PDB file of C-alpha atoms and ligand atoms in Angstrom:
ATOM      1  CA  UNK P   1      -0.241  -0.113  -0.352  1.00 75.00           C
ATOM      2  CA  UNK P   2       1.379   3.400  -1.263  1.00 93.00           C
ATOM      3  CA  UNK P   3       1.883   6.218   1.311  1.00 97.00           C
ATOM      4  CA  UNK P   4       1.768   9.908   0.330  1.00 98.00           C
ATOM      5  CA  UNK P   5       3.553  12.577   2.417  1.00 98.00           C
ATOM      6  CA  UNK P   6       1.852  15.742   1.612  1.00 98.00           C
ATOM      7  CA  UNK P   7       4.415  19.086   2.303  1.00 98.00           C
ATOM      8  CA  UNK P   8       3.832  22.672   1.539  1.00 98.00           C
ATOM      9  CA  UNK P   9       6.384  23.350  -0.749  1.00 98.00           C
ATOM     10  CA  UNK P  10       9.339  21.882  -2.964  1.00 98.00           C
ATOM     11  CA  UNK P  11      11.931  22.511  -0.273  1.00 98.00           C
ATOM     12  CA  UNK P  12       9.844  20.491   1.884  1.00 98.00           C
ATOM     13  CA  UNK P  13       9.679  17.801  -0.506  1.00 98.00           C
ATOM     14  CA  UNK P  14      13.839  18.044  -0.850  1.00 98.00           C
ATOM     15  CA  UNK P  15      13.816  17.762   3.075  1.00 98.00           C
ATOM     16  CA  UNK P  16      12.376  14.524   3.080  1.00 98.00           C
ATOM     17  CA  UNK P  17      13.786  12.996   0.302  1.00 98.00           C
ATOM     18  CA  UNK P  18      17.182  13.912   1.972  1.00 98.00           C
ATOM     19  CA  UNK P  19      16.108  12.448   5.133  1.00 98.00           C
ATOM     20  CA  UNK P  20      14.551   9.483   4.195  1.00 98.00           C
ATOM     21  CA  UNK P  21      17.855   8.530   2.338  1.00 98.00           C
ATOM     22  CA  UNK P  22      20.052   9.499   5.307  1.00 98.00           C
ATOM     23  CA  UNK P  23      17.695   7.228   7.243  1.00 98.00           C
ATOM     24  CA  UNK P  24      17.480   3.819   5.076  1.00 98.00           C
ATOM     25  CA  UNK P  25      21.535   4.735   4.228  1.00 98.00           C
ATOM     26  CA  UNK P  26      22.392   4.526   7.875  1.00 98.00           C
ATOM     27  CA  UNK P  27      19.937   0.942   8.689  1.00 98.00           C
ATOM     28  CA  UNK P  28      21.530  -0.049   5.588  1.00 98.00           C
ATOM     29  CA  UNK P  29      24.779   0.315   6.107  1.00 98.00           C
ATOM     30  CA  UNK P  30      24.114  -1.071   9.779  1.00 98.00           C
ATOM     31  CA  UNK P  31      23.005  -3.938   8.499  1.00 98.00           C
ATOM     32  CA  UNK P  32      24.573  -4.971   5.705  1.00 96.00           C
ATOM     33  CA  UNK P  33      27.341  -2.689   5.131  1.00 98.00           C
ATOM     34  CA  UNK P  34      26.752  -0.847   1.946  1.00 98.00           C
ATOM     35  CA  UNK P  35      23.480   0.813   1.045  1.00 98.00           C
ATOM     36  CA  UNK P  36      22.713   1.303  -2.626  1.00 98.00           C
ATOM     37  CA  UNK P  37      20.365   3.748  -4.295  1.00 99.00           C
ATOM     38  CA  UNK P  38      19.022   4.441  -7.777  1.00 99.00           C
ATOM     39  CA  UNK P  39      18.462   7.764  -8.566  1.00 98.00           C
ATOM     40  CA  UNK P  40      16.538   9.901 -10.704  1.00 98.00           C
ATOM     41  CA  UNK P  41      16.426  12.406 -13.341  1.00 94.00           C
ATOM     42  CA  UNK P  42      14.354  15.374 -14.036  1.00 91.00           C
ATOM     43  CA  UNK P  43      14.407  18.618 -12.564  1.00 95.00           C
ATOM     44  CA  UNK P  44      12.346  17.756  -9.222  1.00 97.00           C
ATOM     45  CA  UNK P  45      15.378  15.881  -7.120  1.00 98.00           C
ATOM     46  CA  UNK P  46      17.671  18.263  -7.935  1.00 98.00           C
ATOM     47  CA  UNK P  47      17.547  20.011  -4.340  1.00 98.00           C
ATOM     48  CA  UNK P  48      16.990  17.274  -2.413  1.00 98.00           C
ATOM     49  CA  UNK P  49      20.731  16.174  -4.086  1.00 98.00           C
ATOM     50  CA  UNK P  50      22.116  19.896  -3.071  1.00 98.00           C
ATOM     51  CA  UNK P  51      20.527  19.246   0.004  1.00 98.00           C
ATOM     52  CA  UNK P  52      22.517  15.795   0.301  1.00 98.00           C
ATOM     53  CA  UNK P  53      26.066  17.732  -0.107  1.00 98.00           C
ATOM     54  CA  UNK P  54      25.082  20.465   1.778  1.00 98.00           C
ATOM     55  CA  UNK P  55      27.246  21.260   5.127  1.00 97.00           C
ATOM     56  CA  UNK P  56      24.191  20.352   7.050  1.00 97.00           C
ATOM     57  CA  UNK P  57      23.776  16.632   5.676  1.00 98.00           C
ATOM     58  CA  UNK P  58      27.195  15.687   4.214  1.00 97.00           C
ATOM     59  CA  UNK P  59      28.072  14.893   7.297  1.00 98.00           C
ATOM     60  CA  UNK P  60      25.614  12.406   8.362  1.00 98.00           C
ATOM     61  CA  UNK P  61      26.409   9.742   6.476  1.00 98.00           C
ATOM     62  CA  UNK P  62      29.751   7.337   5.547  1.00 98.00           C
ATOM     63  CA  UNK P  63      29.843   7.902   1.686  1.00 98.00           C
ATOM     64  CA  UNK P  64      32.770   4.795   1.450  1.00 98.00           C
ATOM     65  CA  UNK P  65      29.773   2.649   2.177  1.00 98.00           C
ATOM     66  CA  UNK P  66      27.274   4.219  -0.335  1.00 98.00           C
ATOM     67  CA  UNK P  67      26.557   3.068  -4.220  1.00 98.00           C
ATOM     68  CA  UNK P  68      25.201   5.329  -6.826  1.00 98.00           C
ATOM     69  CA  UNK P  69      23.086   3.946  -9.257  1.00 98.00           C
ATOM     70  CA  UNK P  70      20.882   5.633 -11.795  1.00 98.00           C
ATOM     71  CA  UNK P  71      16.970   4.785 -12.971  1.00 98.00           C
ATOM     72  CA  UNK P  72      17.205   6.014 -16.087  1.00 98.00           C
ATOM     73  CA  UNK P  73      19.462   8.098 -18.717  1.00 98.00           C
ATOM     74  CA  UNK P  74      19.605   9.618 -21.666  1.00 98.00           C
ATOM     75  CA  UNK P  75      21.609   8.877 -25.002  1.00 98.00           C
ATOM     76  CA  UNK P  76      24.243  12.167 -24.510  1.00 98.00           C
ATOM     77  CA  UNK P  77      27.998  12.132 -23.521  1.00 98.00           C
ATOM     78  CA  UNK P  78      27.846  12.853 -19.542  1.00 98.00           C
ATOM     79  CA  UNK P  79      29.100  16.813 -19.957  1.00 98.00           C
ATOM     80  CA  UNK P  80      25.727  17.079 -22.024  1.00 98.00           C
ATOM     81  CA  UNK P  81      22.963  19.550 -20.129  1.00 97.00           C
ATOM     82  CA  UNK P  82      21.134  16.428 -21.216  1.00 97.00           C
ATOM     83  CA  UNK P  83      22.142  13.778 -18.733  1.00 98.00           C
ATOM     84  CA  UNK P  84      20.808  12.772 -15.901  1.00 98.00           C
ATOM     85  CA  UNK P  85      24.391  12.111 -14.934  1.00 98.00           C
ATOM     86  CA  UNK P  86      26.031  15.226 -15.292  1.00 98.00           C
ATOM     87  CA  UNK P  87      22.880  16.937 -13.011  1.00 98.00           C
ATOM     88  CA  UNK P  88      23.878  14.722 -10.060  1.00 98.00           C
ATOM     89  CA  UNK P  89      27.349  14.816 -10.477  1.00 98.00           C
ATOM     90  CA  UNK P  90      26.778  18.703  -9.863  1.00 98.00           C
ATOM     91  CA  UNK P  91      24.115  19.178  -7.664  1.00 98.00           C
ATOM     92  CA  UNK P  92      25.986  16.165  -4.989  1.00 98.00           C
ATOM     93  CA  UNK P  93      27.917  13.297  -6.185  1.00 98.00           C
ATOM     94  CA  UNK P  94      31.411  16.101  -6.759  1.00 98.00           C
ATOM     95  CA  UNK P  95      31.030  17.561  -3.399  1.00 98.00           C
ATOM     96  CA  UNK P  96      31.380  14.144  -1.542  1.00 98.00           C
ATOM     97  CA  UNK P  97      34.029  12.548  -0.346  1.00 98.00           C
ATOM     98  CA  UNK P  98      32.475   9.183  -2.249  1.00 98.00           C
ATOM     99  CA  UNK P  99      35.120   6.748  -4.199  1.00 98.00           C
ATOM    100  CA  UNK P 100      34.600   7.281  -8.069  1.00 97.00           C
ATOM    101  CA  UNK P 101      33.990   3.313  -8.089  1.00 98.00           C
ATOM    102  CA  UNK P 102      30.824   3.566  -6.433  1.00 98.00           C
ATOM    103  CA  UNK P 103      29.097   5.427  -9.053  1.00 98.00           C
ATOM    104  CA  UNK P 104      27.925   3.573 -11.451  1.00 98.00           C
ATOM    105  CA  UNK P 105      26.857   5.280 -14.368  1.00 98.00           C
ATOM    106  CA  UNK P 106      24.892   4.526 -17.298  1.00 98.00           C
ATOM    107  CA  UNK P 107      26.937   4.866 -20.263  1.00 98.00           C
ATOM    108  CA  UNK P 108      25.062   7.334 -22.676  1.00 98.00           C
ATOM    109  CA  UNK P 109      27.335   7.489 -25.557  1.00 98.00           C
ATOM    110  CA  UNK P 110      27.223   4.343 -28.488  1.00 97.00           C
ATOM    111  CA  UNK P 111      25.049   1.958 -28.782  1.00 98.00           C
ATOM    112  CA  UNK P 112      22.458   1.843 -27.172  1.00 98.00           C
ATOM    113  CA  UNK P 113      20.938  -1.879 -26.472  1.00 98.00           C
ATOM    114  CA  UNK P 114      24.604  -1.928 -26.418  1.00 98.00           C
ATOM    115  CA  UNK P 115      25.094   0.506 -23.435  1.00 98.00           C
ATOM    116  CA  UNK P 116      21.844  -1.452 -21.735  1.00 98.00           C
ATOM    117  CA  UNK P 117      23.589  -4.620 -21.554  1.00 98.00           C
ATOM    118  CA  UNK P 118      25.991  -2.976 -20.120  1.00 98.00           C
ATOM    119  CA  UNK P 119      24.210  -1.567 -16.723  1.00 98.00           C
ATOM    120  CA  UNK P 120      22.648  -4.951 -16.499  1.00 98.00           C
ATOM    121  CA  UNK P 121      25.315  -6.673 -16.506  1.00 98.00           C
ATOM    122  CA  UNK P 122      27.159  -4.104 -13.726  1.00 98.00           C
ATOM    123  CA  UNK P 123      24.045  -4.554 -11.659  1.00 98.00           C
ATOM    124  CA  UNK P 124      24.499  -8.421 -11.737  1.00 98.00           C
ATOM    125  CA  UNK P 125      27.273  -8.400 -10.251  1.00 98.00           C
ATOM    126  CA  UNK P 126      26.945  -5.841  -7.727  1.00 98.00           C
ATOM    127  CA  UNK P 127      23.986  -7.939  -6.551  1.00 98.00           C
ATOM    128  CA  UNK P 128      25.656 -11.096  -6.235  1.00 96.00           C
ATOM    129  CA  UNK P 129      23.822 -12.718  -9.705  1.00 88.00           C
ATOM    130  CA  UNK P 130      20.598 -12.379  -7.909  1.00 96.00           C
ATOM    131  CA  UNK P 131      17.129 -12.816  -9.365  1.00 97.00           C
ATOM    132  CA  UNK P 132      16.564  -9.146  -9.359  1.00 98.00           C
ATOM    133  CA  UNK P 133      18.418  -6.245  -7.901  1.00 98.00           C
ATOM    134  CA  UNK P 134      16.660  -5.559  -4.714  1.00 98.00           C
ATOM    135  CA  UNK P 135      18.157  -1.690  -4.294  1.00 98.00           C
ATOM    136  CA  UNK P 136      17.794  -0.235  -0.904  1.00 98.00           C
ATOM    137  CA  UNK P 137      16.104   2.694  -2.102  1.00 99.00           C
ATOM    138  CA  UNK P 138      14.643   4.048  -5.539  1.00 99.00           C
ATOM    139  CA  UNK P 139      13.702   7.924  -6.071  1.00 98.00           C
ATOM    140  CA  UNK P 140      11.693   8.235  -8.933  1.00 98.00           C
ATOM    141  CA  UNK P 141       9.853  11.660 -10.450  1.00 98.00           C
ATOM    142  CA  UNK P 142       6.622  11.643 -12.576  1.00 98.00           C
ATOM    143  CA  UNK P 143       6.403  13.312 -15.877  1.00 97.00           C
ATOM    144  CA  UNK P 144       2.975  15.022 -16.932  1.00 94.00           C
ATOM    145  CA  UNK P 145       2.234  12.068 -19.165  1.00 95.00           C
ATOM    146  CA  UNK P 146       2.664   9.652 -16.399  1.00 96.00           C
ATOM    147  CA  UNK P 147       6.062   7.979 -17.233  1.00 98.00           C
ATOM    148  CA  UNK P 148       8.856   7.395 -14.658  1.00 98.00           C
ATOM    149  CA  UNK P 149      12.613   6.813 -15.069  1.00 98.00           C
ATOM    150  CA  UNK P 150      12.183   6.390 -18.632  1.00 98.00           C
ATOM    151  CA  UNK P 151       9.377   3.699 -19.087  1.00 98.00           C
ATOM    152  CA  UNK P 152       6.884   5.759 -21.117  1.00 97.00           C
ATOM    153  CA  UNK P 153       3.303   5.128 -22.240  1.00 96.00           C
ATOM    154  CA  UNK P 154       2.573   2.796 -24.933  1.00 94.00           C
ATOM    155  CA  UNK P 155       6.595   1.979 -24.953  1.00 97.00           C
ATOM    156  CA  UNK P 156       8.025  -1.308 -25.451  1.00 97.00           C
ATOM    157  CA  UNK P 157       9.890  -1.461 -22.313  1.00 98.00           C
ATOM    158  CA  UNK P 158       6.898  -1.569 -20.118  1.00 97.00           C
ATOM    159  CA  UNK P 159       5.928  -5.050 -21.417  1.00 95.00           C
ATOM    160  CA  UNK P 160       9.809  -6.337 -20.560  1.00 97.00           C
ATOM    161  CA  UNK P 161       9.620  -9.829 -17.899  1.00 96.00           C
ATOM    162  CA  UNK P 162      13.442 -10.692 -17.462  1.00 97.00           C
ATOM    163  CA  UNK P 163      15.799  -7.831 -18.395  1.00 98.00           C
ATOM    164  CA  UNK P 164      16.670  -5.459 -15.178  1.00 98.00           C
ATOM    165  CA  UNK P 165      17.448  -3.164 -18.308  1.00 98.00           C
ATOM    166  CA  UNK P 166      16.065  -1.251 -20.917  1.00 98.00           C
ATOM    167  CA  UNK P 167      16.860   0.529 -24.312  1.00 98.00           C
ATOM    168  CA  UNK P 168      13.253   1.910 -24.642  1.00 98.00           C
ATOM    169  CA  UNK P 169      12.660   3.131 -27.883  1.00 98.00           C
ATOM    170  CA  UNK P 170      11.008   6.476 -27.235  1.00 97.00           C
ATOM    171  CA  UNK P 171       8.537   7.297 -29.793  1.00 94.00           C
ATOM    172  CA  UNK P 172       8.211  11.287 -28.658  1.00 93.00           C
ATOM    173  CA  UNK P 173      12.001  11.951 -28.291  1.00 96.00           C
ATOM    174  CA  UNK P 174      12.917   9.877 -31.764  1.00 96.00           C
ATOM    175  CA  UNK P 175      15.497   8.537 -29.732  1.00 97.00           C
ATOM    176  CA  UNK P 176      16.892   5.834 -27.031  1.00 98.00           C
ATOM    177  CA  UNK P 177      16.153   6.049 -23.144  1.00 98.00           C
ATOM    178  CA  UNK P 178      18.107   3.427 -21.200  1.00 98.00           C
ATOM    179  CA  UNK P 179      16.116   2.868 -18.571  1.00 98.00           C
ATOM    180  CA  UNK P 180      15.325   0.001 -15.257  1.00 98.00           C
ATOM    181  CA  UNK P 181      12.557  -2.026 -16.586  1.00 98.00           C
ATOM    182  CA  UNK P 182       9.430  -2.491 -14.294  1.00 98.00           C
ATOM    183  CA  UNK P 183       9.989  -5.808 -12.291  1.00 98.00           C
ATOM    184  CA  UNK P 184      13.665  -4.427 -11.408  1.00 98.00           C
ATOM    185  CA  UNK P 185      12.615  -1.347  -9.613  1.00 98.00           C
ATOM    186  CA  UNK P 186       9.447  -3.229  -8.358  1.00 98.00           C
ATOM    187  CA  UNK P 187      11.995  -5.768  -6.264  1.00 98.00           C
ATOM    188  CA  UNK P 188      13.602  -2.481  -4.233  1.00 98.00           C
ATOM    189  CA  UNK P 189      13.858  -2.613  -0.461  1.00 98.00           C
ATOM    190  CA  UNK P 190      12.530   1.245  -0.647  1.00 98.00           C
ATOM    191  CA  UNK P 191      10.932   3.319  -3.621  1.00 98.00           C
ATOM    192  CA  UNK P 192       9.985   6.944  -3.383  1.00 98.00           C
ATOM    193  CA  UNK P 193       8.552   9.614  -6.077  1.00 98.00           C
ATOM    194  CA  UNK P 194       9.241  12.822  -5.581  1.00 98.00           C
ATOM    195  CA  UNK P 195       6.179  15.177  -7.358  1.00 98.00           C
ATOM    196  CA  UNK P 196       5.961  18.452  -7.016  1.00 98.00           C
ATOM    197  CA  UNK P 197       4.191  21.562  -9.480  1.00 98.00           C
ATOM    198  CA  UNK P 198       0.213  21.808 -10.016  1.00 97.00           C
ATOM    199  CA  UNK P 199       1.056  20.752 -13.588  1.00 97.00           C
ATOM    200  CA  UNK P 200       1.310  17.348 -12.126  1.00 98.00           C
ATOM    201  CA  UNK P 201      -1.586  17.251  -9.983  1.00 98.00           C
ATOM    202  CA  UNK P 202      -4.244  16.017 -12.761  1.00 96.00           C
ATOM    203  CA  UNK P 203      -2.238  12.993 -13.848  1.00 96.00           C
ATOM    204  CA  UNK P 204      -1.018  12.434  -9.870  1.00 97.00           C
ATOM    205  CA  UNK P 205      -5.345  12.349  -9.235  1.00 96.00           C
ATOM    206  CA  UNK P 206      -5.365  10.078 -12.293  1.00 95.00           C
ATOM    207  CA  UNK P 207      -2.434   7.510 -11.189  1.00 95.00           C
ATOM    208  CA  UNK P 208      -3.654   7.298  -7.127  1.00 94.00           C
ATOM    209  CA  UNK P 209      -6.823   7.917  -7.416  1.00 87.00           C
ATOM    210  CA  UNK P 210      -7.745   4.646  -9.605  1.00 79.00           C
ATOM    211  CA  UNK P 211      -6.909   0.671  -8.827  1.00 72.00           C
ATOM    212  CA  UNK P 212      -5.920  -0.093 -12.089  1.00 73.00           C
ATOM    213  CA  UNK P 213      -2.573  -0.672 -13.653  1.00 73.00           C
ATOM    214  CA  UNK P 214      -2.038   0.964 -16.572  1.00 77.00           C
ATOM    215  CA  UNK P 215       0.363   1.135 -19.466  1.00 83.00           C
ATOM    216  CA  UNK P 216      -0.860   4.473 -20.279  1.00 90.00           C
ATOM    217  CA  UNK P 217       0.103   5.547 -16.835  1.00 95.00           C
ATOM    218  CA  UNK P 218       3.388   3.841 -16.085  1.00 97.00           C
ATOM    219  CA  UNK P 219       4.159   4.970 -12.389  1.00 97.00           C
ATOM    220  CA  UNK P 220       0.853   2.862 -11.632  1.00 95.00           C
ATOM    221  CA  UNK P 221       3.053   0.119 -12.980  1.00 96.00           C
ATOM    222  CA  UNK P 222       5.710   0.615  -9.978  1.00 97.00           C
ATOM    223  CA  UNK P 223       4.038  -1.498  -6.911  1.00 96.00           C
ATOM    224  CA  UNK P 224       6.970  -3.207  -4.207  1.00 97.00           C
ATOM    225  CA  UNK P 225       6.744  -6.843  -4.645  1.00 97.00           C
ATOM    226  CA  UNK P 226       8.468  -6.896  -1.135  1.00 97.00           C
ATOM    227  CA  UNK P 227       9.345  -2.896  -0.146  1.00 98.00           C
ATOM    228  CA  UNK P 228       7.768   0.116   0.709  1.00 98.00           C
ATOM    229  CA  UNK P 229       6.530   2.753  -1.455  1.00 98.00           C
ATOM    230  CA  UNK P 230       6.267   6.354  -1.200  1.00 98.00           C
ATOM    231  CA  UNK P 231       4.708   9.671  -2.591  1.00 98.00           C
ATOM    232  CA  UNK P 232       6.662  12.411  -1.220  1.00 98.00           C
ATOM    233  CA  UNK P 233       4.379  15.551  -3.319  1.00 98.00           C
ATOM    234  CA  UNK P 234       3.812  19.115  -2.176  1.00 98.00           C
ATOM    235  CA  UNK P 235       0.411  20.563  -1.901  1.00 98.00           C
ATOM    236  CA  UNK P 236       0.380  22.050  -5.641  1.00 98.00           C
ATOM    237  CA  UNK P 237       1.231  18.512  -7.067  1.00 98.00           C
ATOM    238  CA  UNK P 238      -1.871  17.329  -4.051  1.00 98.00           C
ATOM    239  CA  UNK P 239      -4.738  19.653  -5.595  1.00 97.00           C
ATOM    240  CA  UNK P 240      -6.683  17.137  -6.974  1.00 96.00           C
ATOM    241  CA  UNK P 241      -6.467  13.925  -4.312  1.00 95.00           C
ATOM    242  CA  UNK P 242      -9.348  13.158  -3.351  1.00 81.00           C
ATOM    243  CA  UNK P 243      -9.477  13.685   0.644  1.00 67.00           C
TER     244      UNK P 243
HETATM  245  C1  6PG B   1      14.801  11.980 -16.792  1.00 59.48           C
HETATM  246  C2  6PG B   1      13.826  11.322 -15.520  1.00 59.48           C
HETATM  247  C3  6PG B   1      12.219  11.225 -15.540  1.00 59.48           C
HETATM  248  C4  6PG B   1      11.853  12.586 -14.232  1.00 59.48           C
HETATM  249  C5  6PG B   1      10.300  12.690 -14.863  1.00 59.48           C
HETATM  250  C6  6PG B   1       9.950  14.080 -14.351  1.00 59.48           C
HETATM  251  O1  6PG B   1      15.446  11.382 -17.167  1.00 59.48           O
HETATM  252  O2  6PG B   1      13.885  12.927 -16.867  1.00 59.48           O
HETATM  253  O3  6PG B   1      14.447  10.321 -14.784  1.00 59.48           O
HETATM  254  O4  6PG B   1      11.539  10.081 -15.088  1.00 59.48           O
HETATM  255  O5  6PG B   1      12.072  11.815 -13.314  1.00 59.48           O
HETATM  256  O6  6PG B   1      10.340  13.164 -15.998  1.00 59.48           O
HETATM  257  O7  6PG B   1      10.885  14.847 -14.543  1.00 59.48           O
HETATM  258  P1  6PG B   1      11.098  16.743 -13.437  1.00 59.48           P
HETATM  259  O8  6PG B   1      11.702  16.475 -12.428  1.00 59.48           O
HETATM  260  O9  6PG B   1      11.911  17.149 -14.495  1.00 59.48           O
HETATM  261  O10 6PG B   1       9.347  17.416 -13.642  1.00 59.48           O
END
């Protein structure tokens, strides 16, 4: 069952996300000696990432035990303005004492299918060839068309039942995106969506107010198999939700 937590503004959503990150990271490091997180791209999580690398938060964690992954990536070089790695690196990673080997980037240059396979191989090694990856935490965003990660409405990767990672052709961008698949996401221990702004309100209400799992609303396909699902949203995004 999903938990929806509503905050006054995007700053508070960012703070809640940073707090969850720290809390889950500490528990994972205490329990298993490491913390694996898959970060989302887009613009919404940037504030949370900046907060995590701020002087207030930075010292709360042993960053040598933190492994950073990505939920999706655009097929661009790592210094491109569109790169999720670039955003994350600038907002957070470059300011933290995190070993370079702990940052598991998705390659954006070259053949998308080969790069998806490369990333899946890296994940399979990290998760010791388990049947599915079990990230301690995955941050997700939601687009105003209901997509999450790079799982777009009606796109082929939505049907993927075996691969952990897919090169997903996205018609509206006329481009591939590389993305974790629905089952790979759903096997995480904790999943948190970060959604802010009134432009998301209508779609969010559709996603949360109906029980169906529609391929037209990929965010609805996110249902942890054995984990928690939280929606951290602000009041403008929550405006159309049933009370
Ligand atoms: C990406 C994403 C994507 C994103 C949503 C929301 O690479 O774009 O990971 O799924 O989270 O599009 O984006 P905003 O936060 O910019 O609204």
